[in-house]
Structure formats: structure tokens, C-alpha cells
């Protein structure tokens, strides 16, 4: 059954898996291909599944589990570049939005920032858009903002709300749409004290 709506596939690990993408993006057919504990290598192995959905848009967030597994920066970057190249080859007309690896504990900050610098530089070479989530998610010392998490990794409702505050306008730019008039604060995420 096809909805007639453009299809957006959200690809990644548990951060993506935990998202209520269809609820948050009702204007598209949202497919959640987030898998808890997935790594860049794991995602490379399942790119055929992503391509099989024939999405109009791919939203990618991957890499934090590689950081936890102490993969080398070069290896993580090479894997993300491979993912982007393979997605572009399999889906030549799709819009691709790759997001920066999110901050975790401050002890990972320089490592993650180095990965993100390389991915940012590479994204345009495969006509992918890049969304830097670091400014909205990290404290000055590189720690994931504790208001957005209970375990320095996974996001709570406030964390998803912060992510969406950047992702919604980014997807509007990717789709060449005028900025949305709807408020960024999404009531279904629950009230967050200011």
C-alpha cells in the first residue's frame, strides 16, 4: 500500500530507533530503520535494505557506537563516507541528509568533533546535505547536555525536541520548502521547563 506521500527513511542506531518519525513528520511516509547498537559497519551491511525502500529522502545519523567501541577516527570517517557513496550510487535521485555524530560524555568530545569535521567536508562531494547538531546538543566542554539525556548517550523527550528544532528546518531546506509556520516546540513531546 502506497500513501502517495514522499517517503523519508530515517537510518541509524538507537537514537534513530527511538524517534517517533511518523508522528513528527506526518506529511511524509516515514520509515524508521534505526537499530539499537548499530555501527557504521553494521549499516554498510544493510544498505540494500535502505535502498529497497526507494526513499525520496534519507536522514542518516550513525557513528556513536563506533566511538564507544574505540574505533579509530579514520575508520569511522571512511565507513561513513562509504555509506554516503553507496547510498548515492543506489539512490541517485534521493535527497540525503547526514547529521553530525551527537555528543556523548565530554571524554569523547575531541574524537567526535574530528569525525564530524571530516564528514562535513565530504558530504558535498556526494551531493549530501550536512546538519551540524553539535551546537544545540553539546555543552561548551563537549558533554551531551544533561537536560537531554539520562545516561550521557540516549535522548529523552527534551533531547528529541532539541534535535527536531534543527532537523525540521534542515529538511525544509533539503526539500527547498519555505520555512514552516508551525512552532518548533512540539506539544506531543511533553512540557519542558525553561
XYZ file of C-alpha atoms in Angstrom:
194
model
C 0.000 0.000 0.000
C 1.441 3.342 -1.006
C 0.355 6.503 0.738
C 1.096 8.823 -2.167
C 3.325 10.768 0.218
C 7.039 11.247 -0.311
C 8.982 8.576 1.568
C 11.641 9.554 4.107
C 13.819 6.855 5.599
C 15.471 7.569 8.959
C 18.610 5.447 9.225
C 20.869 4.906 12.212
C 21.229 3.358 15.638
C 19.149 3.520 18.832
C 18.984 7.329 18.670
C 17.094 6.988 15.389
C 15.194 3.887 16.514
C 13.787 5.835 19.470
C 12.289 8.544 17.264
C 8.565 8.809 16.548
C 9.250 9.905 12.987
C 5.821 9.279 11.502
C 4.206 11.217 14.324
C 6.682 14.087 13.993
C 6.651 14.192 10.173
C 3.039 13.369 9.237
C 3.420 14.969 5.820
C 5.702 12.138 4.643
C 5.689 8.373 4.751
C 8.320 7.902 7.457
C 10.269 4.642 7.692
C 12.321 4.034 10.832
C 15.427 1.976 10.043
C 17.172 2.688 13.317
C 18.659 -0.380 15.023
C 19.917 -0.266 18.599
C 23.696 -0.717 18.943
C 24.265 -0.430 15.188
C 27.675 0.714 13.996
C 28.894 2.125 10.705
C 29.964 -1.407 9.680
C 26.538 -2.773 10.557
C 24.881 -0.089 8.477
C 27.148 -0.784 5.489
C 25.931 -4.393 5.659
C 22.269 -3.334 5.467
C 22.369 -0.560 2.887
C 20.499 -2.787 0.429
C 17.553 -2.688 2.842
C 17.669 1.116 2.849
C 17.804 1.254 -0.952
C 14.976 -1.287 -1.264
C 12.594 1.271 0.266
C 13.392 3.596 -2.672
C 13.091 6.675 -0.463
C 12.808 10.234 -1.693
C 14.895 11.331 1.299
C 17.400 9.569 3.558
C 18.114 11.030 7.003
C 21.293 9.497 8.413
C 22.722 9.544 11.938
C 25.381 6.917 12.664
C 28.697 6.625 14.450
C 28.186 6.972 18.186
C 28.527 3.230 18.794
C 31.796 3.208 16.839
C 33.016 5.894 19.242
C 32.089 3.723 22.226
C 33.871 0.766 20.630
C 37.044 2.859 20.292
C 37.239 2.627 16.519
C 39.872 4.908 15.001
C 38.630 8.261 13.695
C 39.890 7.354 10.216
C 37.941 4.084 10.240
C 34.685 5.731 11.317
C 35.083 8.502 8.753
C 35.903 6.030 5.979
C 32.835 3.950 6.867
C 30.515 6.976 6.870
C 31.987 8.068 3.534
C 31.376 4.541 2.190
C 27.773 4.696 3.399
C 27.243 8.034 1.666
C 28.876 6.917 -1.592
C 26.874 3.683 -1.674
C 23.614 5.487 -0.873
C 24.262 7.975 -3.651
C 25.030 5.190 -6.144
C 21.948 3.186 -5.157
C 19.652 6.211 -4.897
C 20.902 8.756 -7.452
C 17.818 10.973 -7.160
C 17.289 10.813 -3.406
C 17.961 13.715 -1.105
C 20.453 12.692 1.576
C 20.850 14.483 4.894
C 23.778 13.293 7.009
C 23.860 14.547 10.581
C 26.845 15.069 12.813
C 27.600 12.362 15.346
C 25.980 13.546 18.564
C 27.991 14.436 21.625
C 28.263 11.886 24.412
C 30.399 12.264 27.522
C 32.992 15.050 27.351
C 35.779 12.437 27.257
C 34.708 11.642 23.676
C 34.329 15.259 22.544
C 37.524 15.759 20.517
C 37.173 12.353 18.899
C 33.581 13.039 17.815
C 34.383 16.564 16.634
C 37.178 15.185 14.434
C 34.793 12.675 12.826
C 32.258 15.424 12.240
C 34.813 17.754 10.609
C 35.697 15.096 8.053
C 32.093 14.119 7.322
C 31.115 17.780 6.906
C 33.897 18.231 4.362
C 32.991 15.061 2.489
C 29.189 15.357 2.328
C 29.051 17.789 -0.582
C 31.172 15.504 -2.774
C 28.226 13.074 -2.946
C 25.623 15.847 -3.058
C 24.532 15.158 0.508
C 23.399 17.854 2.893
C 25.090 18.112 6.298
C 23.388 19.066 9.561
C 25.608 20.016 12.484
C 23.743 19.095 15.658
C 26.699 19.794 17.951
C 25.822 23.432 18.817
C 22.331 22.592 20.041
C 23.198 19.295 21.780
C 26.597 19.866 23.445
C 27.728 21.915 26.403
C 30.854 24.047 25.993
C 33.066 21.190 27.226
C 31.609 18.735 24.687
C 29.337 16.896 27.110
C 25.886 15.945 25.806
C 23.587 18.434 27.531
C 22.368 16.586 30.661
C 18.896 18.094 30.197
C 18.603 15.924 27.051
C 19.676 12.549 28.447
C 19.691 10.310 31.495
C 22.724 8.213 30.529
C 25.041 10.587 28.556
C 24.010 8.882 25.298
C 20.317 8.191 24.701
C 17.890 11.072 24.336
C 14.874 11.909 26.461
C 11.904 13.906 25.128
C 13.739 17.197 25.618
C 16.683 15.787 23.657
C 14.483 14.765 20.755
C 12.823 18.175 20.874
C 16.224 19.874 20.622
C 17.166 17.585 17.722
C 13.876 18.317 15.943
C 14.399 22.064 16.391
C 17.335 21.662 13.979
C 16.095 18.758 11.868
C 12.749 20.268 10.843
C 14.243 23.417 9.266
C 17.099 21.365 7.786
C 14.664 19.069 5.999
C 12.735 22.095 4.758
C 15.980 23.386 3.221
C 16.778 19.952 1.769
C 13.358 19.918 0.102
C 13.561 23.581 -0.955
C 10.417 24.356 1.014
C 9.602 27.682 2.607
C 10.189 27.694 6.362
C 7.354 26.122 8.271
C 4.981 28.351 10.142
C 4.386 25.693 12.774
C 6.110 26.236 16.096
C 9.323 24.339 16.702
C 8.147 23.304 20.166
C 6.127 20.161 19.583
C 3.448 19.668 22.234
C 3.381 15.869 21.939
C 6.915 15.723 23.345
C 5.752 16.909 26.732
C 6.376 20.143 28.517
C 9.956 21.054 29.290
C 10.710 23.664 31.929
C 12.528 26.667 30.550
